[in-house]
JSON list of C-alpha atoms in Angstrom, two decimals:
[
{"chain": "A", "resi": 111, "resn": "UNK", "atom": "CA", "xyz": [127.10, 115.62, 70.22]},
{"chain": "A", "resi": 112, "resn": "UNK", "atom": "CA", "xyz": [126.41, 115.67, 73.97]},
{"chain": "A", "resi": 113, "resn": "UNK", "atom": "CA", "xyz": [122.82, 114.56, 73.38]},
{"chain": "A", "resi": 114, "resn": "UNK", "atom": "CA", "xyz": [124.00, 111.71, 71.15]},
{"chain": "A", "resi": 115, "resn": "UNK", "atom": "CA", "xyz": [126.49, 110.48, 73.74]},
{"chain": "A", "resi": 116, "resn": "UNK", "atom": "CA", "xyz": [123.92, 110.74, 76.55]},
{"chain": "A", "resi": 117, "resn": "UNK", "atom": "CA", "xyz": [121.45, 108.68, 74.51]},
{"chain": "A", "resi": 118, "resn": "UNK", "atom": "CA", "xyz": [123.93, 105.85, 73.96]},
{"chain": "A", "resi": 119, "resn": "UNK", "atom": "CA", "xyz": [122.79, 102.83, 75.94]},
{"chain": "A", "resi": 120, "resn": "UNK", "atom": "CA", "xyz": [126.17, 101.24, 76.56]},
{"chain": "A", "resi": 121, "resn": "UNK", "atom": "CA", "xyz": [129.90, 101.81, 76.45]},
{"chain": "A", "resi": 122, "resn": "UNK", "atom": "CA", "xyz": [130.35, 100.17, 73.04]},
{"chain": "A", "resi": 123, "resn": "UNK", "atom": "CA", "xyz": [127.92, 102.60, 71.44]},
{"chain": "A", "resi": 124, "resn": "UNK", "atom": "CA", "xyz": [129.94, 105.52, 72.83]},
{"chain": "A", "resi": 125, "resn": "UNK", "atom": "CA", "xyz": [133.15, 104.01, 71.50]},
{"chain": "A", "resi": 126, "resn": "UNK", "atom": "CA", "xyz": [131.61, 103.66, 68.03]},
{"chain": "A", "resi": 127, "resn": "UNK", "atom": "CA", "xyz": [130.49, 107.31, 68.09]},
{"chain": "A", "resi": 128, "resn": "UNK", "atom": "CA", "xyz": [133.99, 108.46, 69.06]},
{"chain": "A", "resi": 129, "resn": "UNK", "atom": "CA", "xyz": [135.52, 106.35, 66.31]},
{"chain": "A", "resi": 130, "resn": "UNK", "atom": "CA", "xyz": [133.16, 107.93, 63.79]},
{"chain": "A", "resi": 131, "resn": "UNK", "atom": "CA", "xyz": [134.23, 111.41, 64.94]},
{"chain": "A", "resi": 132, "resn": "UNK", "atom": "CA", "xyz": [137.91, 110.48, 64.70]},
{"chain": "A", "resi": 133, "resn": "UNK", "atom": "CA", "xyz": [137.43, 109.15, 61.17]},
{"chain": "A", "resi": 134, "resn": "UNK", "atom": "CA", "xyz": [135.88, 112.42, 60.05]},
{"chain": "A", "resi": 135, "resn": "UNK", "atom": "CA", "xyz": [139.06, 114.25, 61.00]},
{"chain": "A", "resi": 136, "resn": "UNK", "atom": "CA", "xyz": [141.44, 111.53, 59.85]},
{"chain": "A", "resi": 137, "resn": "UNK", "atom": "CA", "xyz": [140.04, 110.83, 56.37]},
{"chain": "A", "resi": 138, "resn": "UNK", "atom": "CA", "xyz": [141.93, 113.66, 54.69]},
{"chain": "A", "resi": 139, "resn": "UNK", "atom": "CA", "xyz": [145.31, 112.45, 55.96]},
{"chain": "A", "resi": 140, "resn": "UNK", "atom": "CA", "xyz": [145.27, 109.61, 53.45]},
{"chain": "A", "resi": 141, "resn": "UNK", "atom": "CA", "xyz": [146.81, 111.86, 50.78]},
{"chain": "A", "resi": 142, "resn": "UNK", "atom": "CA", "xyz": [150.23, 111.24, 52.37]},
{"chain": "A", "resi": 143, "resn": "UNK", "atom": "CA", "xyz": [149.90, 107.48, 51.96]},
{"chain": "A", "resi": 144, "resn": "UNK", "atom": "CA", "xyz": [150.76, 105.41, 48.92]},
{"chain": "A", "resi": 145, "resn": "UNK", "atom": "CA", "xyz": [148.19, 105.98, 46.19]},
{"chain": "A", "resi": 146, "resn": "UNK", "atom": "CA", "xyz": [145.68, 103.15, 45.97]},
{"chain": "A", "resi": 147, "resn": "UNK", "atom": "CA", "xyz": [143.66, 102.34, 42.89]},
{"chain": "A", "resi": 148, "resn": "UNK", "atom": "CA", "xyz": [139.96, 103.15, 42.79]},
{"chain": "A", "resi": 149, "resn": "UNK", "atom": "CA", "xyz": [139.36, 99.40, 42.72]},
{"chain": "A", "resi": 150, "resn": "UNK", "atom": "CA", "xyz": [141.25, 98.94, 45.99]},
{"chain": "A", "resi": 151, "resn": "UNK", "atom": "CA", "xyz": [139.61, 101.95, 47.63]},
{"chain": "A", "resi": 152, "resn": "UNK", "atom": "CA", "xyz": [136.21, 100.58, 46.66]},
{"chain": "A", "resi": 153, "resn": "UNK", "atom": "CA", "xyz": [137.01, 97.15, 48.09]},
{"chain": "A", "resi": 154, "resn": "UNK", "atom": "CA", "xyz": [137.94, 98.71, 51.43]},
{"chain": "A", "resi": 155, "resn": "UNK", "atom": "CA", "xyz": [134.60, 100.52, 51.47]},
{"chain": "A", "resi": 156, "resn": "UNK", "atom": "CA", "xyz": [132.72, 97.31, 50.65]},
{"chain": "A", "resi": 157, "resn": "UNK", "atom": "CA", "xyz": [134.41, 95.41, 53.47]},
{"chain": "A", "resi": 158, "resn": "UNK", "atom": "CA", "xyz": [133.57, 98.16, 55.95]},
{"chain": "A", "resi": 159, "resn": "UNK", "atom": "CA", "xyz": [129.95, 98.16, 54.79]},
{"chain": "A", "resi": 160, "resn": "UNK", "atom": "CA", "xyz": [129.79, 94.40, 55.18]},
{"chain": "A", "resi": 161, "resn": "UNK", "atom": "CA", "xyz": [131.13, 94.66, 58.73]},
{"chain": "A", "resi": 162, "resn": "UNK", "atom": "CA", "xyz": [128.50, 97.30, 59.54]},
{"chain": "A", "resi": 163, "resn": "UNK", "atom": "CA", "xyz": [125.66, 94.95, 58.60]},
{"chain": "A", "resi": 164, "resn": "UNK", "atom": "CA", "xyz": [127.03, 92.30, 60.96]},
{"chain": "A", "resi": 165, "resn": "UNK", "atom": "CA", "xyz": [127.56, 94.64, 63.91]},
{"chain": "A", "resi": 166, "resn": "UNK", "atom": "CA", "xyz": [124.34, 94.74, 65.91]},
{"chain": "A", "resi": 167, "resn": "UNK", "atom": "CA", "xyz": [125.55, 97.56, 68.16]},
{"chain": "A", "resi": 168, "resn": "UNK", "atom": "CA", "xyz": [126.19, 99.79, 65.15]},
{"chain": "A", "resi": 169, "resn": "UNK", "atom": "CA", "xyz": [122.77, 99.14, 63.62]},
{"chain": "A", "resi": 170, "resn": "UNK", "atom": "CA", "xyz": [121.00, 99.81, 66.93]},
{"chain": "A", "resi": 171, "resn": "UNK", "atom": "CA", "xyz": [122.50, 103.31, 67.02]},
{"chain": "A", "resi": 172, "resn": "UNK", "atom": "CA", "xyz": [120.44, 104.21, 63.96]},
{"chain": "A", "resi": 173, "resn": "UNK", "atom": "CA", "xyz": [117.28, 102.14, 64.22]},
{"chain": "A", "resi": 174, "resn": "UNK", "atom": "CA", "xyz": [115.24, 99.92, 66.47]},
{"chain": "A", "resi": 175, "resn": "UNK", "atom": "CA", "xyz": [112.79, 99.10, 63.71]},
{"chain": "A", "resi": 176, "resn": "UNK", "atom": "CA", "xyz": [112.51, 95.32, 63.36]},
{"chain": "A", "resi": 177, "resn": "UNK", "atom": "CA", "xyz": [111.84, 95.46, 59.60]},
{"chain": "A", "resi": 178, "resn": "UNK", "atom": "CA", "xyz": [114.94, 97.52, 58.93]},
{"chain": "A", "resi": 179, "resn": "UNK", "atom": "CA", "xyz": [117.04, 95.32, 61.15]},
{"chain": "A", "resi": 180, "resn": "UNK", "atom": "CA", "xyz": [115.85, 92.25, 59.26]},
{"chain": "A", "resi": 181, "resn": "UNK", "atom": "CA", "xyz": [116.72, 93.84, 55.92]},
{"chain": "A", "resi": 182, "resn": "UNK", "atom": "CA", "xyz": [120.20, 94.70, 57.18]},
{"chain": "A", "resi": 183, "resn": "UNK", "atom": "CA", "xyz": [120.69, 91.20, 58.59]},
{"chain": "A", "resi": 184, "resn": "UNK", "atom": "CA", "xyz": [119.75, 89.73, 55.21]},
{"chain": "A", "resi": 185, "resn": "UNK", "atom": "CA", "xyz": [122.31, 91.96, 53.51]},
{"chain": "A", "resi": 186, "resn": "UNK", "atom": "CA", "xyz": [124.95, 90.90, 56.02]},
{"chain": "A", "resi": 187, "resn": "UNK", "atom": "CA", "xyz": [124.37, 87.21, 55.27]},
{"chain": "A", "resi": 188, "resn": "UNK", "atom": "CA", "xyz": [125.91, 87.72, 51.82]},
{"chain": "A", "resi": 189, "resn": "UNK", "atom": "CA", "xyz": [129.53, 86.92, 50.93]},
{"chain": "A", "resi": 190, "resn": "UNK", "atom": "CA", "xyz": [131.36, 90.14, 50.03]},
{"chain": "A", "resi": 191, "resn": "UNK", "atom": "CA", "xyz": [134.86, 88.71, 50.24]},
{"chain": "A", "resi": 192, "resn": "UNK", "atom": "CA", "xyz": [135.53, 88.59, 46.50]},
{"chain": "A", "resi": 193, "resn": "UNK", "atom": "CA", "xyz": [133.47, 90.08, 43.65]},
{"chain": "A", "resi": 194, "resn": "UNK", "atom": "CA", "xyz": [132.82, 87.98, 40.59]},
{"chain": "A", "resi": 195, "resn": "UNK", "atom": "CA", "xyz": [133.06, 91.15, 38.47]},
{"chain": "A", "resi": 196, "resn": "UNK", "atom": "CA", "xyz": [133.52, 94.90, 38.83]},
{"chain": "A", "resi": 197, "resn": "UNK", "atom": "CA", "xyz": [132.15, 97.32, 36.24]},
{"chain": "A", "resi": 198, "resn": "UNK", "atom": "CA", "xyz": [133.02, 100.98, 35.70]},
{"chain": "A", "resi": 199, "resn": "UNK", "atom": "CA", "xyz": [130.00, 103.08, 34.72]},
{"chain": "A", "resi": 200, "resn": "UNK", "atom": "CA", "xyz": [130.41, 106.61, 33.37]},
{"chain": "A", "resi": 201, "resn": "UNK", "atom": "CA", "xyz": [127.84, 109.01, 31.95]},
{"chain": "A", "resi": 202, "resn": "UNK", "atom": "CA", "xyz": [128.44, 112.01, 29.71]},
{"chain": "A", "resi": 203, "resn": "UNK", "atom": "CA", "xyz": [127.44, 115.35, 31.26]},
{"chain": "A", "resi": 204, "resn": "UNK", "atom": "CA", "xyz": [124.81, 116.05, 28.60]},
{"chain": "A", "resi": 205, "resn": "UNK", "atom": "CA", "xyz": [123.15, 112.68, 29.12]},
{"chain": "A", "resi": 206, "resn": "UNK", "atom": "CA", "xyz": [123.23, 113.07, 32.89]},
{"chain": "A", "resi": 207, "resn": "UNK", "atom": "CA", "xyz": [121.73, 116.57, 32.66]},
{"chain": "A", "resi": 208, "resn": "UNK", "atom": "CA", "xyz": [118.91, 115.28, 30.46]},
{"chain": "A", "resi": 209, "resn": "UNK", "atom": "CA", "xyz": [118.26, 112.34, 32.79]},
{"chain": "A", "resi": 210, "resn": "UNK", "atom": "CA", "xyz": [117.76, 114.47, 35.92]},
{"chain": "A", "resi": 211, "resn": "UNK", "atom": "CA", "xyz": [116.09, 117.46, 34.25]},
{"chain": "A", "resi": 212, "resn": "UNK", "atom": "CA", "xyz": [119.07, 119.82, 34.22]},
{"chain": "A", "resi": 213, "resn": "UNK", "atom": "CA", "xyz": [119.23, 120.31, 30.45]},
{"chain": "A", "resi": 214, "resn": "UNK", "atom": "CA", "xyz": [118.42, 124.02, 30.51]},
{"chain": "A", "resi": 215, "resn": "UNK", "atom": "CA", "xyz": [121.51, 125.34, 32.28]},
{"chain": "A", "resi": 216, "resn": "UNK", "atom": "CA", "xyz": [122.53, 128.01, 29.79]},
{"chain": "A", "resi": 217, "resn": "UNK", "atom": "CA", "xyz": [121.92, 130.83, 32.26]},
{"chain": "A", "resi": 218, "resn": "UNK", "atom": "CA", "xyz": [124.01, 129.49, 35.14]},
{"chain": "A", "resi": 219, "resn": "UNK", "atom": "CA", "xyz": [127.74, 129.74, 35.69]},
{"chain": "A", "resi": 220, "resn": "UNK", "atom": "CA", "xyz": [130.03, 126.90, 34.68]},
{"chain": "A", "resi": 221, "resn": "UNK", "atom": "CA", "xyz": [130.94, 126.41, 38.33]},
{"chain": "A", "resi": 222, "resn": "UNK", "atom": "CA", "xyz": [127.30, 125.97, 39.38]},
{"chain": "A", "resi": 223, "resn": "UNK", "atom": "CA", "xyz": [126.61, 123.70, 36.40]},
{"chain": "A", "resi": 224, "resn": "UNK", "atom": "CA", "xyz": [129.49, 121.42, 37.34]},
{"chain": "A", "resi": 225, "resn": "UNK", "atom": "CA", "xyz": [128.33, 121.37, 40.96]},
{"chain": "A", "resi": 226, "resn": "UNK", "atom": "CA", "xyz": [124.76, 120.42, 40.03]},
{"chain": "A", "resi": 227, "resn": "UNK", "atom": "CA", "xyz": [125.92, 117.68, 37.67]},
{"chain": "A", "resi": 228, "resn": "UNK", "atom": "CA", "xyz": [128.25, 116.27, 40.31]},
{"chain": "A", "resi": 229, "resn": "UNK", "atom": "CA", "xyz": [125.40, 116.21, 42.84]},
{"chain": "A", "resi": 230, "resn": "UNK", "atom": "CA", "xyz": [123.14, 114.48, 40.31]},
{"chain": "A", "resi": 231, "resn": "UNK", "atom": "CA", "xyz": [125.81, 111.87, 39.59]},
{"chain": "A", "resi": 232, "resn": "UNK", "atom": "CA", "xyz": [126.32, 111.22, 43.30]},
{"chain": "A", "resi": 233, "resn": "UNK", "atom": "CA", "xyz": [122.63, 110.48, 43.96]},
{"chain": "A", "resi": 234, "resn": "UNK", "atom": "CA", "xyz": [122.01, 108.39, 40.84]},
{"chain": "A", "resi": 235, "resn": "UNK", "atom": "CA", "xyz": [122.24, 105.05, 42.65]},
{"chain": "A", "resi": 236, "resn": "UNK", "atom": "CA", "xyz": [120.17, 106.38, 45.53]},
{"chain": "A", "resi": 237, "resn": "UNK", "atom": "CA", "xyz": [117.38, 107.06, 43.05]},
{"chain": "A", "resi": 238, "resn": "UNK", "atom": "CA", "xyz": [117.60, 103.44, 41.87]},
{"chain": "A", "resi": 239, "resn": "UNK", "atom": "CA", "xyz": [117.38, 102.24, 45.47]},
{"chain": "A", "resi": 240, "resn": "UNK", "atom": "CA", "xyz": [114.33, 104.44, 45.92]},
{"chain": "A", "resi": 241, "resn": "UNK", "atom": "CA", "xyz": [112.47, 102.20, 43.48]},
{"chain": "A", "resi": 242, "resn": "UNK", "atom": "CA", "xyz": [112.92, 99.25, 45.85]},
{"chain": "A", "resi": 243, "resn": "UNK", "atom": "CA", "xyz": [110.81, 100.70, 48.67]},
{"chain": "A", "resi": 244, "resn": "UNK", "atom": "CA", "xyz": [111.39, 102.82, 51.75]},
{"chain": "A", "resi": 245, "resn": "UNK", "atom": "CA", "xyz": [112.69, 100.00, 53.95]},
{"chain": "A", "resi": 246, "resn": "UNK", "atom": "CA", "xyz": [115.40, 99.01, 51.48]},
{"chain": "A", "resi": 247, "resn": "UNK", "atom": "CA", "xyz": [116.29, 102.66, 50.87]},
{"chain": "A", "resi": 248, "resn": "UNK", "atom": "CA", "xyz": [116.61, 103.31, 54.60]},
{"chain": "A", "resi": 249, "resn": "UNK", "atom": "CA", "xyz": [118.67, 100.15, 55.17]},
{"chain": "A", "resi": 250, "resn": "UNK", "atom": "CA", "xyz": [121.11, 101.04, 52.38]},
{"chain": "A", "resi": 251, "resn": "UNK", "atom": "CA", "xyz": [121.46, 104.56, 53.80]},
{"chain": "A", "resi": 252, "resn": "UNK", "atom": "CA", "xyz": [122.23, 103.29, 57.30]},
{"chain": "A", "resi": 253, "resn": "UNK", "atom": "CA", "xyz": [125.00, 101.05, 55.96]},
{"chain": "A", "resi": 254, "resn": "UNK", "atom": "CA", "xyz": [126.51, 103.47, 53.45]},
{"chain": "A", "resi": 255, "resn": "UNK", "atom": "CA", "xyz": [130.17, 104.51, 53.77]},
{"chain": "A", "resi": 256, "resn": "UNK", "atom": "CA", "xyz": [131.97, 107.61, 52.56]},
{"chain": "A", "resi": 257, "resn": "UNK", "atom": "CA", "xyz": [135.63, 108.55, 52.45]},
{"chain": "A", "resi": 258, "resn": "UNK", "atom": "CA", "xyz": [137.88, 111.18, 50.84]},
{"chain": "A", "resi": 259, "resn": "UNK", "atom": "CA", "xyz": [141.33, 110.61, 49.40]},
{"chain": "A", "resi": 260, "resn": "UNK", "atom": "CA", "xyz": [143.73, 111.90, 46.76]},
{"chain": "A", "resi": 261, "resn": "UNK", "atom": "CA", "xyz": [144.27, 110.04, 43.49]},
{"chain": "A", "resi": 262, "resn": "UNK", "atom": "CA", "xyz": [146.18, 111.84, 40.75]},
{"chain": "A", "resi": 263, "resn": "UNK", "atom": "CA", "xyz": [145.03, 109.28, 38.15]},
{"chain": "A", "resi": 264, "resn": "UNK", "atom": "CA", "xyz": [141.33, 110.00, 38.72]},
{"chain": "A", "resi": 265, "resn": "UNK", "atom": "CA", "xyz": [140.12, 112.36, 36.01]},
{"chain": "A", "resi": 266, "resn": "UNK", "atom": "CA", "xyz": [136.35, 111.85, 35.82]},
{"chain": "A", "resi": 267, "resn": "UNK", "atom": "CA", "xyz": [133.36, 110.85, 37.90]},
{"chain": "A", "resi": 268, "resn": "UNK", "atom": "CA", "xyz": [132.74, 107.13, 37.75]},
{"chain": "A", "resi": 269, "resn": "UNK", "atom": "CA", "xyz": [130.70, 104.42, 39.46]},
{"chain": "A", "resi": 270, "resn": "UNK", "atom": "CA", "xyz": [132.34, 101.12, 40.30]},
{"chain": "A", "resi": 271, "resn": "UNK", "atom": "CA", "xyz": [129.73, 98.37, 40.56]},
{"chain": "A", "resi": 272, "resn": "UNK", "atom": "CA", "xyz": [130.91, 95.36, 42.59]},
{"chain": "A", "resi": 273, "resn": "UNK", "atom": "CA", "xyz": [128.86, 92.28, 41.64]},
{"chain": "A", "resi": 274, "resn": "UNK", "atom": "CA", "xyz": [128.81, 89.17, 43.81]},
{"chain": "A", "resi": 275, "resn": "UNK", "atom": "CA", "xyz": [127.72, 85.57, 43.42]},
{"chain": "A", "resi": 276, "resn": "UNK", "atom": "CA", "xyz": [125.89, 85.36, 46.75]},
{"chain": "A", "resi": 277, "resn": "UNK", "atom": "CA", "xyz": [125.37, 88.96, 47.84]},
{"chain": "A", "resi": 278, "resn": "UNK", "atom": "CA", "xyz": [123.64, 92.12, 46.68]},
{"chain": "A", "resi": 279, "resn": "UNK", "atom": "CA", "xyz": [125.64, 94.43, 44.39]},
{"chain": "A", "resi": 280, "resn": "UNK", "atom": "CA", "xyz": [127.53, 97.37, 45.83]},
{"chain": "A", "resi": 281, "resn": "UNK", "atom": "CA", "xyz": [127.96, 100.69, 44.02]},
{"chain": "A", "resi": 282, "resn": "UNK", "atom": "CA", "xyz": [130.87, 102.94, 44.93]},
{"chain": "A", "resi": 283, "resn": "UNK", "atom": "CA", "xyz": [130.44, 106.42, 43.46]},
{"chain": "A", "resi": 284, "resn": "UNK", "atom": "CA", "xyz": [133.70, 108.31, 42.88]},
{"chain": "A", "resi": 285, "resn": "UNK", "atom": "CA", "xyz": [133.41, 112.08, 42.26]},
{"chain": "A", "resi": 286, "resn": "UNK", "atom": "CA", "xyz": [136.52, 114.10, 41.45]},
{"chain": "A", "resi": 287, "resn": "UNK", "atom": "CA", "xyz": [137.03, 117.55, 42.94]},
{"chain": "A", "resi": 288, "resn": "UNK", "atom": "CA", "xyz": [139.86, 120.08, 43.02]},
{"chain": "A", "resi": 289, "resn": "UNK", "atom": "CA", "xyz": [143.50, 119.02, 43.24]},
{"chain": "A", "resi": 290, "resn": "UNK", "atom": "CA", "xyz": [142.66, 115.37, 42.49]},
{"chain": "A", "resi": 291, "resn": "UNK", "atom": "CA", "xyz": [140.60, 115.05, 45.69]},
{"chain": "A", "resi": 292, "resn": "UNK", "atom": "CA", "xyz": [138.17, 112.15, 45.28]},
{"chain": "A", "resi": 293, "resn": "UNK", "atom": "CA", "xyz": [135.01, 111.61, 47.30]},
{"chain": "A", "resi": 294, "resn": "UNK", "atom": "CA", "xyz": [133.86, 107.98, 47.41]},
{"chain": "A", "resi": 295, "resn": "UNK", "atom": "CA", "xyz": [130.46, 106.85, 48.62]},
{"chain": "A", "resi": 296, "resn": "UNK", "atom": "CA", "xyz": [129.43, 103.19, 48.78]},
{"chain": "A", "resi": 297, "resn": "UNK", "atom": "CA", "xyz": [125.92, 101.79, 49.00]},
{"chain": "A", "resi": 298, "resn": "UNK", "atom": "CA", "xyz": [124.20, 98.46, 48.64]},
{"chain": "A", "resi": 299, "resn": "UNK", "atom": "CA", "xyz": [121.94, 98.21, 45.58]},
{"chain": "A", "resi": 300, "resn": "UNK", "atom": "CA", "xyz": [118.62, 96.84, 46.75]},
{"chain": "A", "resi": 301, "resn": "UNK", "atom": "CA", "xyz": [116.48, 97.12, 43.60]},
{"chain": "A", "resi": 302, "resn": "UNK", "atom": "CA", "xyz": [115.87, 93.56, 42.37]},
{"chain": "A", "resi": 303, "resn": "UNK", "atom": "CA", "xyz": [115.22, 94.64, 38.78]},
{"chain": "A", "resi": 304, "resn": "UNK", "atom": "CA", "xyz": [118.63, 96.25, 38.47]},
{"chain": "A", "resi": 305, "resn": "UNK", "atom": "CA", "xyz": [120.25, 93.58, 36.29]},
{"chain": "A", "resi": 306, "resn": "UNK", "atom": "CA", "xyz": [124.04, 93.71, 36.34]},
{"chain": "A", "resi": 307, "resn": "UNK", "atom": "CA", "xyz": [125.46, 90.33, 35.38]},
{"chain": "A", "resi": 308, "resn": "UNK", "atom": "CA", "xyz": [127.18, 91.83, 32.33]},
{"chain": "A", "resi": 309, "resn": "UNK", "atom": "CA", "xyz": [128.10, 95.17, 30.81]},
{"chain": "A", "resi": 310, "resn": "UNK", "atom": "CA", "xyz": [125.31, 94.76, 28.26]},
{"chain": "A", "resi": 311, "resn": "UNK", "atom": "CA", "xyz": [122.71, 94.22, 31.00]},
{"chain": "A", "resi": 312, "resn": "UNK", "atom": "CA", "xyz": [123.81, 97.38, 32.78]},
{"chain": "A", "resi": 313, "resn": "UNK", "atom": "CA", "xyz": [123.61, 99.37, 29.55]},
{"chain": "A", "resi": 314, "resn": "UNK", "atom": "CA", "xyz": [120.14, 97.95, 28.89]},
{"chain": "A", "resi": 315, "resn": "UNK", "atom": "CA", "xyz": [118.95, 99.15, 32.30]},
{"chain": "A", "resi": 316, "resn": "UNK", "atom": "CA", "xyz": [119.96, 102.71, 31.38]},
{"chain": "A", "resi": 317, "resn": "UNK", "atom": "CA", "xyz": [118.34, 102.31, 27.97]},
{"chain": "A", "resi": 318, "resn": "UNK", "atom": "CA", "xyz": [117.12, 105.90, 27.75]},
{"chain": "A", "resi": 319, "resn": "UNK", "atom": "CA", "xyz": [120.60, 107.41, 28.05]},
{"chain": "A", "resi": 320, "resn": "UNK", "atom": "CA", "xyz": [124.04, 106.46, 26.82]},
{"chain": "A", "resi": 321, "resn": "UNK", "atom": "CA", "xyz": [126.32, 105.02, 29.48]},
{"chain": "A", "resi": 322, "resn": "UNK", "atom": "CA", "xyz": [129.82, 103.69, 29.06]},
{"chain": "A", "resi": 323, "resn": "UNK", "atom": "CA", "xyz": [130.31, 100.38, 30.89]},
{"chain": "A", "resi": 324, "resn": "UNK", "atom": "CA", "xyz": [133.55, 98.43, 31.06]},
{"chain": "A", "resi": 325, "resn": "UNK", "atom": "CA", "xyz": [134.86, 95.66, 33.28]},
{"chain": "A", "resi": 326, "resn": "UNK", "atom": "CA", "xyz": [137.58, 96.63, 35.78]},
{"chain": "A", "resi": 327, "resn": "UNK", "atom": "CA", "xyz": [140.26, 94.10, 36.63]},
{"chain": "A", "resi": 328, "resn": "UNK", "atom": "CA", "xyz": [142.07, 94.17, 39.99]},
{"chain": "A", "resi": 329, "resn": "UNK", "atom": "CA", "xyz": [145.65, 95.35, 39.92]},
{"chain": "A", "resi": 330, "resn": "UNK", "atom": "CA", "xyz": [148.21, 92.60, 40.46]}
]
């Protein structure tokens, strides 16, 4: 931590680092607040990600590479204020295990099996981004956001895909742990061939496995 602070080139960079540290300790306090829907939690993540792409000081903490900075600037030029559609994507454990090569888990404990499947689910969208090239993968990683909260209504792992008219899609991966603790991780989807203008298009992309896709409406 001392090395990171010493390497910061200006006071704003130090402030950002301290804010990041504070957020790590503060994220678990949200359980005492009014329960928000997954939709609302995802929207907050998207807005924070959008702000990251437009904050030059934040980006410079992680990279000075001109190509990466250009990719991030292009992402930030999109309009993330209101999605034209949000889709919930869920995958059965057996299908997920087959997809990532974890089918033969008969000799492991149920606890380890669940852990491995949860990890596989969490990195699914990262694997899709990997098909778009290293620059896009790195840019999406720099501007990813994670948070932890409690939601008693969350019962299964699910991906919320926020689709925009004039911006790249954003995937927010919700994984459910013990005592209704939910980990949420948002990332920009940079793979151009990931078609997501309808539930049918999303299902067609995952044509080798069965996925359940449904549109999510914001709560009024």
